[in-house]
mmCIF file of C-alpha atoms and ligand atoms in Angstrom:
data_model
loop_
_atom_site.group_PDB
_atom_site.id
_atom_site.type_symbol
_atom_site.label_atom_id
_atom_site.label_comp_id
_atom_site.label_asym_id
_atom_site.label_seq_id
_atom_site.Cartn_x
_atom_site.Cartn_y
_atom_site.Cartn_z
ATOM 1 C CA MET A 1 5.875 -13.816 32.007
ATOM 2 C CA PHE A 2 2.479 -11.575 30.772
ATOM 3 C CA LYS A 3 -0.737 -13.313 30.875
ATOM 4 C CA ASP A 4 -1.863 -12.703 27.910
ATOM 5 C CA HIS A 5 1.076 -13.787 25.883
ATOM 6 C CA LEU A 6 0.286 -17.698 27.211
ATOM 7 C CA LYS A 7 -1.275 -17.208 23.944
ATOM 8 C CA TYR A 8 1.688 -17.433 21.810
ATOM 9 C CA LEU A 9 2.633 -20.859 23.641
ATOM 10 C CA VAL A 10 1.199 -24.673 22.877
ATOM 11 C CA CYS A 11 2.128 -27.968 23.327
ATOM 12 C CA PRO A 12 5.979 -27.863 21.326
ATOM 13 C CA LYS A 13 4.528 -32.515 20.915
ATOM 14 C CA CYS A 14 0.577 -31.998 19.831
ATOM 15 C CA ARG A 15 0.264 -28.056 18.542
ATOM 16 C CA THR A 16 -2.183 -27.832 20.892
ATOM 17 C CA LYS A 17 -3.648 -25.022 23.485
ATOM 18 C CA LEU A 18 -1.152 -24.556 26.296
ATOM 19 C CA PHE A 19 -2.765 -24.333 30.076
ATOM 20 C CA LYS A 20 -0.043 -22.787 32.671
ATOM 21 C CA SER A 21 -0.381 -25.646 34.411
ATOM 22 C CA GLU A 22 1.449 -27.792 31.815
ATOM 23 C CA PHE A 23 4.271 -26.024 31.844
ATOM 24 C CA GLU A 24 7.708 -24.671 34.599
ATOM 25 C CA ILE A 25 7.362 -21.136 34.751
ATOM 26 C CA VAL A 26 10.876 -20.066 36.820
ATOM 27 C CA ARG A 27 12.296 -16.438 37.882
ATOM 28 C CA HIS A 28 9.017 -16.036 35.583
ATOM 29 C CA ILE A 29 10.244 -17.613 31.986
ATOM 30 C CA PRO A 30 7.879 -20.285 30.958
ATOM 31 C CA ARG A 31 10.528 -23.810 30.785
ATOM 32 C CA PHE A 32 10.099 -26.713 28.459
ATOM 33 C CA VAL A 33 13.667 -28.041 28.792
ATOM 34 C CA SER A 34 15.809 -28.111 32.247
ATOM 35 C CA SER A 35 19.213 -25.882 31.953
ATOM 36 C CA ASP A 36 21.373 -28.943 32.604
ATOM 37 C CA ASN A 37 21.770 -29.781 29.026
ATOM 38 C CA TYR A 38 25.340 -29.290 26.202
ATOM 39 C CA ALA A 39 24.104 -25.168 26.550
ATOM 40 C CA GLY A 40 25.638 -25.034 29.901
ATOM 41 C CA GLY A 41 28.587 -23.310 28.784
ATOM 42 C CA PHE A 42 26.248 -20.205 26.811
ATOM 43 C CA GLY A 43 24.142 -19.727 30.360
ATOM 44 C CA LEU A 44 26.869 -18.793 32.339
ATOM 45 C CA GLU A 45 28.496 -16.476 29.812
ATOM 46 C CA TRP A 46 25.852 -15.079 28.906
ATOM 47 C CA ASN A 47 24.436 -14.971 32.624
ATOM 48 C CA LYS A 48 28.516 -12.884 33.279
ATOM 49 C CA HIS A 49 28.370 -11.022 30.829
ATOM 50 C CA ALA A 50 24.383 -9.861 30.942
ATOM 51 C CA ARG A 51 25.094 -6.419 29.450
ATOM 52 C CA THR A 52 28.883 -6.702 28.213
ATOM 53 C CA GLN A 53 26.742 -6.440 23.969
ATOM 54 C CA TYR A 54 24.044 -4.014 24.924
ATOM 55 C CA ASP A 55 24.239 -1.495 22.871
ATOM 56 C CA SER A 56 21.855 0.434 26.181
ATOM 57 C CA TYR A 57 25.716 -0.510 27.748
ATOM 58 C CA SER A 58 28.630 -0.137 25.904
ATOM 59 C CA GLY A 59 27.418 3.802 24.446
ATOM 60 C CA SER A 60 28.280 2.110 20.707
ATOM 61 C CA ASN A 61 25.332 0.912 18.166
ATOM 62 C CA VAL A 62 27.407 -2.045 17.478
ATOM 63 C CA SER A 63 24.790 -4.902 17.883
ATOM 64 C CA GLU A 64 22.153 -2.143 16.612
ATOM 65 C CA LYS A 65 23.612 -1.872 13.606
ATOM 66 C CA ARG A 66 24.318 -5.311 12.524
ATOM 67 C CA PHE A 67 19.952 -6.451 13.824
ATOM 68 C CA PHE A 68 19.052 -4.008 10.565
ATOM 69 C CA GLU A 69 22.020 -3.796 8.360
ATOM 70 C CA GLU A 70 20.737 -8.146 8.584
ATOM 71 C CA THR A 71 17.729 -8.378 8.835
ATOM 72 C CA LYS A 72 17.096 -5.454 5.882
ATOM 73 C CA TRP A 73 14.447 -5.293 8.233
ATOM 74 C CA PRO A 74 12.349 -1.862 9.084
ATOM 75 C CA LYS A 75 12.700 -0.144 12.370
ATOM 76 C CA GLU A 76 8.625 -0.125 12.979
ATOM 77 C CA LEU A 77 6.787 -3.605 12.946
ATOM 78 C CA PRO A 78 3.758 -2.572 14.844
ATOM 79 C CA GLY A 79 1.702 -5.941 14.324
ATOM 80 C CA GLU A 80 4.154 -8.412 13.601
ATOM 81 C CA ILE A 81 4.657 -10.886 15.413
ATOM 82 C CA ILE A 82 9.267 -12.088 15.615
ATOM 83 C CA LEU A 83 11.018 -15.289 16.671
ATOM 84 C CA GLU A 84 14.351 -14.843 17.639
ATOM 85 C CA VAL A 85 15.562 -18.619 18.959
ATOM 86 C CA GLY A 86 18.793 -18.825 19.954
ATOM 87 C CA SER A 87 18.850 -14.633 22.009
ATOM 88 C CA GLY A 88 21.811 -15.018 24.325
ATOM 89 C CA SER A 89 21.969 -12.337 27.076
ATOM 90 C CA GLY A 90 18.740 -10.345 24.542
ATOM 91 C CA ARG A 91 21.099 -7.990 23.172
ATOM 92 C CA PHE A 92 19.375 -8.748 19.245
ATOM 93 C CA THR A 93 15.900 -8.903 21.516
ATOM 94 C CA GLU A 94 16.746 -4.984 22.330
ATOM 95 C CA HIS A 95 16.047 -3.830 19.520
ATOM 96 C CA ALA A 96 13.748 -6.182 17.832
ATOM 97 C CA ALA A 97 11.740 -5.083 20.105
ATOM 98 C CA SER A 98 12.352 -1.574 19.592
ATOM 99 C CA THR A 99 10.478 -2.176 16.562
ATOM 100 C CA ARG A 100 7.254 -2.722 18.216
ATOM 101 C CA ALA A 101 6.609 -5.554 17.727
ATOM 102 C CA MET A 102 5.829 -8.744 19.264
ATOM 103 C CA VAL A 103 9.214 -10.255 19.910
ATOM 104 C CA ILE A 104 9.883 -14.005 21.275
ATOM 105 C CA SER A 105 12.907 -15.122 22.488
ATOM 106 C CA LEU A 106 13.831 -18.182 22.587
ATOM 107 C CA ASP A 107 16.718 -20.103 24.203
ATOM 108 C CA TYR A 108 18.506 -23.516 25.689
ATOM 109 C CA SER A 109 20.442 -22.247 27.939
ATOM 110 C CA TYR A 110 19.487 -20.612 31.310
ATOM 111 C CA ALA A 111 20.758 -17.296 29.595
ATOM 112 C CA VAL A 112 16.758 -16.449 29.150
ATOM 113 C CA ASP A 113 17.421 -15.174 33.162
ATOM 114 C CA ALA A 114 19.828 -12.388 31.835
ATOM 115 C CA ASN A 115 17.405 -11.915 28.872
ATOM 116 C CA PHE A 116 14.700 -11.144 31.025
ATOM 117 C CA ALA A 117 16.547 -9.266 33.030
ATOM 118 C CA SER A 118 17.140 -6.834 29.929
ATOM 119 C CA ASN A 119 14.233 -7.131 27.941
ATOM 120 C CA GLY A 120 11.467 -9.030 30.294
ATOM 121 C CA ALA A 121 9.204 -5.965 31.503
ATOM 122 C CA LYS A 122 8.344 -4.937 28.069
ATOM 123 C CA SER A 123 5.208 -5.595 26.977
ATOM 124 C CA ASN A 124 6.444 -6.621 23.584
ATOM 125 C CA VAL A 125 8.377 -9.320 25.026
ATOM 126 C CA LEU A 126 7.974 -13.073 25.846
ATOM 127 C CA ILE A 127 11.325 -14.910 26.622
ATOM 128 C CA VAL A 128 10.811 -18.119 26.679
ATOM 129 C CA GLN A 129 13.549 -21.525 27.409
ATOM 130 C CA ALA A 130 12.964 -24.374 24.622
ATOM 131 C CA ASP A 131 14.690 -26.460 22.070
ATOM 132 C CA ILE A 132 14.919 -25.740 18.902
ATOM 133 C CA TYR A 133 14.217 -28.829 17.620
ATOM 134 C CA ASN A 134 11.336 -28.583 19.719
ATOM 135 C CA MET A 135 10.100 -25.044 19.889
ATOM 136 C CA PRO A 136 6.577 -24.379 21.598
ATOM 137 C CA PHE A 137 4.962 -22.784 18.918
ATOM 138 C CA GLN A 138 2.634 -22.562 16.271
ATOM 139 C CA TYR A 139 3.418 -23.743 12.893
ATOM 140 C CA GLY A 140 3.105 -20.537 10.765
ATOM 141 C CA SER A 141 2.932 -17.826 12.942
ATOM 142 C CA PHE A 142 5.465 -15.434 12.988
ATOM 143 C CA ASP A 143 6.217 -12.861 10.133
ATOM 144 C CA LYS A 144 9.609 -12.516 10.778
ATOM 145 C CA LEU A 145 12.076 -15.510 12.506
ATOM 146 C CA PHE A 146 16.743 -14.359 12.968
ATOM 147 C CA CYS A 147 18.860 -16.567 15.033
ATOM 148 C CA PHE A 148 22.234 -14.889 14.703
ATOM 149 C CA GLY A 149 25.348 -17.193 15.898
ATOM 150 C CA VAL A 150 23.338 -20.397 16.540
ATOM 151 C CA LEU A 151 23.184 -22.920 13.758
ATOM 152 C CA GLN A 152 26.681 -24.002 13.724
ATOM 153 C CA HIS A 153 26.628 -24.904 17.965
ATOM 154 C CA THR A 154 23.591 -26.914 17.793
ATOM 155 C CA PRO A 155 24.481 -31.022 17.401
ATOM 156 C CA LEU A 156 23.467 -31.069 13.929
ATOM 157 C CA PRO A 157 23.124 -27.377 12.296
ATOM 158 C CA GLY A 158 21.403 -28.762 8.608
ATOM 159 C CA LYS A 159 18.933 -30.029 11.132
ATOM 160 C CA SER A 160 18.657 -27.126 13.340
ATOM 161 C CA PHE A 161 17.454 -24.561 10.315
ATOM 162 C CA MET A 162 15.124 -26.735 8.536
ATOM 163 C CA GLU A 163 12.876 -26.602 11.853
ATOM 164 C CA LEU A 164 12.557 -22.207 11.494
ATOM 165 C CA PRO A 165 10.695 -22.059 8.097
ATOM 166 C CA GLN A 166 7.805 -23.881 9.484
ATOM 167 C CA TYR A 167 7.397 -21.308 12.291
ATOM 168 C CA LEU A 168 6.581 -18.236 9.556
ATOM 169 C CA LYS A 169 3.834 -17.588 7.556
ATOM 170 C CA THR A 170 3.919 -17.413 4.104
ATOM 171 C CA GLY A 171 5.363 -14.450 2.436
ATOM 172 C CA GLY A 172 7.443 -14.515 6.227
ATOM 173 C CA SER A 173 11.033 -14.051 6.372
ATOM 174 C CA LEU A 174 14.180 -15.943 7.769
ATOM 175 C CA VAL A 175 17.319 -14.614 8.142
ATOM 176 C CA ILE A 176 20.721 -16.246 9.927
ATOM 177 C CA ASP A 177 23.978 -16.300 10.210
ATOM 178 C CA VAL A 178 26.580 -18.879 10.716
ATOM 179 C CA TYR A 179 30.436 -19.233 10.891
ATOM 180 C CA VAL A 180 32.004 -20.037 7.725
ATOM 181 C CA LYS A 181 34.435 -23.394 7.131
ATOM 182 C CA LYS A 182 37.710 -21.882 5.476
ATOM 183 C CA HIS A 183 39.256 -24.429 3.116
ATOM 184 C CA PHE A 184 41.317 -26.618 5.468
ATOM 185 C CA SER A 185 44.925 -24.666 5.119
ATOM 186 C CA ARG A 186 43.598 -21.833 6.446
ATOM 187 C CA GLN A 187 41.075 -23.507 9.315
ATOM 188 C CA LEU A 188 44.228 -24.771 10.323
ATOM 189 C CA LEU A 189 45.677 -21.110 11.144
ATOM 190 C CA ASN A 190 42.156 -20.736 13.330
ATOM 191 C CA SER A 191 44.186 -21.871 16.686
ATOM 192 C CA LYS A 192 40.787 -22.370 18.304
ATOM 193 C CA TYR A 193 39.996 -25.910 16.386
ATOM 194 C CA TRP A 194 43.603 -27.387 17.933
ATOM 195 C CA ILE A 195 41.949 -26.042 21.511
ATOM 196 C CA ARG A 196 38.588 -26.956 21.513
ATOM 197 C CA PRO A 197 39.193 -30.773 22.046
ATOM 198 C CA PHE A 198 40.437 -30.140 25.131
ATOM 199 C CA THR A 199 38.723 -26.646 26.406
ATOM 200 C CA LYS A 200 34.852 -28.378 25.565
ATOM 201 C CA ARG A 201 35.795 -30.962 28.009
ATOM 202 C CA LEU A 202 36.481 -28.372 30.711
ATOM 203 C CA ASN A 203 33.624 -27.303 33.345
ATOM 204 C CA PRO A 204 32.715 -23.650 32.379
ATOM 205 C CA GLU A 205 33.414 -22.421 35.389
ATOM 206 C CA ILE A 206 37.143 -23.686 35.535
ATOM 207 C CA LEU A 207 37.512 -22.624 31.785
ATOM 208 C CA TYR A 208 36.190 -19.264 32.470
ATOM 209 C CA ASP A 209 38.638 -18.575 35.125
ATOM 210 C CA ILE A 210 41.542 -19.611 33.388
ATOM 211 C CA THR A 211 39.919 -17.365 30.704
ATOM 212 C CA SER A 212 39.592 -14.181 32.460
ATOM 213 C CA LYS A 213 43.207 -14.901 33.669
ATOM 214 C CA TYR A 214 44.611 -15.471 30.743
ATOM 215 C CA VAL A 215 43.013 -12.687 28.793
ATOM 216 C CA ASN A 216 43.573 -9.779 31.753
ATOM 217 C CA PHE A 217 46.917 -10.992 32.022
ATOM 218 C CA MET A 218 48.247 -10.578 27.901
ATOM 219 C CA TRP A 219 45.681 -7.175 27.717
ATOM 220 C CA PRO A 220 48.980 -5.228 27.826
ATOM 221 C CA LEU A 221 50.649 -6.562 25.172
ATOM 222 C CA ALA A 222 47.342 -7.018 22.719
ATOM 223 C CA ARG A 223 46.793 -3.781 23.105
ATOM 224 C CA LEU A 224 50.617 -2.949 22.094
ATOM 225 C CA PHE A 225 50.359 -6.115 18.969
ATOM 226 C CA ASN A 226 47.273 -5.120 17.916
ATOM 227 C CA LYS A 227 49.098 -0.738 17.089
ATOM 228 C CA LEU A 228 50.869 -3.095 14.492
ATOM 229 C CA SER A 229 49.509 -4.333 10.324
ATOM 230 C CA TYR A 230 48.381 -7.664 11.144
ATOM 231 C CA GLY A 231 48.442 -7.916 14.995
ATOM 232 C CA ARG A 232 44.739 -8.155 15.602
ATOM 233 C CA ASN A 233 45.037 -11.091 13.639
ATOM 234 C CA LEU A 234 48.305 -12.289 15.625
ATOM 235 C CA ASN A 235 45.735 -11.585 18.810
ATOM 236 C CA TRP A 236 43.307 -14.284 17.576
ATOM 237 C CA PHE A 237 45.608 -16.371 16.736
ATOM 238 C CA LEU A 238 47.137 -16.171 20.438
ATOM 239 C CA MET A 239 42.896 -16.353 21.836
ATOM 240 C CA ILE A 240 42.440 -12.868 22.793
ATOM 241 C CA ALA A 241 39.076 -12.311 21.127
ATOM 242 C CA ASP A 242 40.460 -8.680 19.447
ATOM 243 C CA TYR A 243 38.097 -6.097 18.858
ATOM 244 C CA GLY A 244 40.034 -3.371 18.497
ATOM 245 C CA GLY A 245 40.210 -1.032 15.633
ATOM 246 C CA LYS A 246 36.974 -2.975 14.850
ATOM 247 C CA PHE A 247 34.742 -1.849 16.593
ATOM 248 C CA THR A 248 34.792 1.887 18.660
ATOM 249 C CA LEU A 249 34.421 0.814 21.948
ATOM 250 C CA PRO A 250 36.720 2.062 25.208
ATOM 251 C CA ASP A 251 39.270 0.449 26.311
ATOM 252 C CA ASN A 252 37.566 -1.490 29.388
ATOM 253 C CA ILE A 253 34.956 -3.126 27.276
ATOM 254 C CA LEU A 254 37.198 -4.296 24.467
ATOM 255 C CA ARG A 255 38.292 -6.379 27.100
ATOM 256 C CA GLU A 256 34.637 -7.854 28.440
ATOM 257 C CA TRP A 257 33.796 -8.206 24.336
ATOM 258 C CA ALA A 258 37.352 -10.543 24.552
ATOM 259 C CA ILE A 259 37.698 -12.379 28.165
ATOM 260 C CA LEU A 260 33.542 -12.999 26.751
ATOM 261 C CA ASP A 261 34.085 -14.348 23.321
ATOM 262 C CA THR A 262 37.880 -15.864 23.841
ATOM 263 C CA PHE A 263 35.736 -18.154 26.569
ATOM 264 C CA ASP A 264 32.817 -18.371 23.688
ATOM 265 C CA MET A 265 35.492 -20.059 20.881
ATOM 266 C CA LEU A 266 36.289 -22.284 23.734
ATOM 267 C CA SER A 267 32.994 -23.466 25.319
ATOM 268 C CA PRO A 268 30.855 -24.930 22.739
ATOM 269 C CA ALA A 269 30.082 -28.277 23.023
ATOM 270 C CA TYR A 270 29.022 -27.845 18.819
ATOM 271 C CA ASP A 271 31.029 -25.409 15.854
ATOM 272 C CA TYR A 272 30.652 -26.563 12.913
ATOM 273 C CA PRO A 273 31.169 -23.886 10.408
ATOM 274 C CA GLN A 274 29.507 -24.044 7.134
ATOM 275 C CA THR A 275 30.426 -23.091 3.370
ATOM 276 C CA LEU A 276 28.208 -20.917 0.872
ATOM 277 C CA GLU A 277 27.478 -23.522 -0.778
ATOM 278 C CA THR A 278 25.636 -25.550 2.056
ATOM 279 C CA VAL A 279 23.594 -22.561 3.395
ATOM 280 C CA ASN A 280 22.112 -22.251 -0.375
ATOM 281 C CA GLN A 281 21.499 -25.725 0.219
ATOM 282 C CA TRP A 282 19.787 -25.713 2.718
ATOM 283 C CA PHE A 283 17.301 -22.718 1.579
ATOM 284 C CA HIS A 284 16.941 -24.290 -1.397
ATOM 285 C CA ASP A 285 15.604 -27.593 0.465
ATOM 286 C CA ALA A 286 13.333 -25.726 2.307
ATOM 287 C CA HIS A 287 11.362 -24.136 -0.651
ATOM 288 C CA MET A 288 13.199 -20.671 0.106
ATOM 289 C CA THR A 289 12.530 -17.494 -2.211
ATOM 290 C CA PHE A 290 14.153 -14.049 -2.700
ATOM 291 C CA VAL A 291 17.046 -16.474 -1.119
ATOM 292 C CA GLU A 292 20.148 -13.715 -0.601
ATOM 293 C CA VAL A 293 22.989 -16.250 0.705
ATOM 294 C CA HIS A 294 27.057 -14.040 0.859
ATOM 295 C CA TYR A 295 29.609 -13.625 3.322
ATOM 296 C CA GLY A 296 28.742 -11.106 6.270
ATOM 297 C CA TYR A 297 29.063 -10.357 9.729
ATOM 298 C CA ASN A 298 29.805 -13.559 11.858
ATOM 299 C CA GLY A 299 30.989 -15.078 8.949
ATOM 300 C CA ILE A 300 27.783 -15.979 6.322
ATOM 301 C CA GLU A 301 24.638 -14.243 6.457
ATOM 302 C CA ALA A 302 21.740 -15.347 4.869
ATOM 303 C CA ARG A 303 17.693 -14.241 4.907
ATOM 304 C CA GLY A 304 14.711 -16.030 2.683
ATOM 305 C CA ARG A 305 11.172 -16.100 2.267
ATOM 306 C CA LYS A 306 8.680 -18.655 3.335
HETATM 307 C C1 SAM B 401 26.720 -17.725 20.611
HETATM 308 S S1 SAM B 401 25.242 -17.279 21.335
HETATM 309 C C2 SAM B 401 24.747 -16.167 20.181
HETATM 310 C C3 SAM B 401 23.863 -15.449 21.004
HETATM 311 C C4 SAM B 401 22.679 -14.326 20.845
HETATM 312 N N1 SAM B 401 22.399 -14.728 19.100
HETATM 313 C C5 SAM B 401 24.069 -13.893 20.019
HETATM 314 O O1 SAM B 401 24.543 -13.567 18.348
HETATM 315 O O2 SAM B 401 24.649 -12.329 21.417
HETATM 316 C C6 SAM B 401 24.419 -19.027 20.787
HETATM 317 C C7 SAM B 401 23.566 -19.178 21.508
HETATM 318 O O3 SAM B 401 22.290 -20.335 21.083
HETATM 319 C C8 SAM B 401 22.105 -21.243 21.708
HETATM 320 N N2 SAM B 401 21.340 -22.406 21.571
HETATM 321 C C9 SAM B 401 22.042 -23.324 21.309
HETATM 322 N N3 SAM B 401 21.815 -24.291 21.151
HETATM 323 C C10 SAM B 401 20.509 -24.287 20.934
HETATM 324 C C11 SAM B 401 19.278 -24.813 21.027
HETATM 325 N N4 SAM B 401 19.383 -26.303 20.548
HETATM 326 N N5 SAM B 401 18.393 -24.395 21.265
HETATM 327 C C12 SAM B 401 17.774 -23.411 21.224
HETATM 328 N N6 SAM B 401 19.068 -22.045 22.010
HETATM 329 C C13 SAM B 401 20.371 -22.707 20.847
HETATM 330 C C14 SAM B 401 22.860 -21.276 22.994
HETATM 331 O O4 SAM B 401 22.318 -21.934 24.489
HETATM 332 C C15 SAM B 401 23.162 -19.743 23.234
HETATM 333 O O5 SAM B 401 22.860 -18.666 23.643
#
């Protein structure tokens, strides 16, 4: 943590100025929660795959494209302050930081260590371990806030969403995405929901071991299936997160993504997909303006202004 980043932190309870002696800094990261929480599987996943989804690792522009197309923010934002909630390994932190805005990037799990390894040396990035329900920032202090792939993995997605707007300045931009809840008959075809009741209770290390062995074993067959029409759907049904044909990535990277995302389907403690109506209602209840809610990256994507 850079010394002058202390000014971005406040006491999460009383919102007054914080002194260095009032919170822990472990491995350069301010920590407001212990890592022993429901997001431990994410900590494991993002440290095992600290670089897998980084464009600077895969040689693609998958994360950059998603970040700018989903936020619709300009590529240059000097002087602005962005809050990222639920950063994982920090693959989007990299692109937020490229705008030259000050980026404050938070996660509940020890994924923050992976993010720090990639982005922590940048003077316009502050990485913090804290809980969406108790963030150590001043209300009304951010120009922009994004929260990708997180809300469905929190115990109360609607409550989590309602936490976010209060940190924005008036006129500030909020962008989220969340898994889509399909009709019951289609949800039944999503095999992860049959298996999760069992797998989410497994020790993450054991589950990761099983998942990587399974994906590695199935991979040659999955490549063959991928060539058939609907073969990619078949692979997903067989619990192999297959992005072949969707993203242009080398085979070894596709396999890494498959292990990462298969584990990501099976391990989270919470997985509560949402409908367009619910997300619209969230933005309405938060009195956001210029609201756009539609199907997009990762299910449903939504934008609004405070
Ligand atoms: C699926 S990952 C998404 C990571 C990243 N946004 C991405 O798309 O690559 C979900 C992240 O949300 C974080 N998360 C879950 N509950 C949280 C909470 N209560 N507060 C903050 N982050 C949370 C997890 O630790 C995890 O890193």
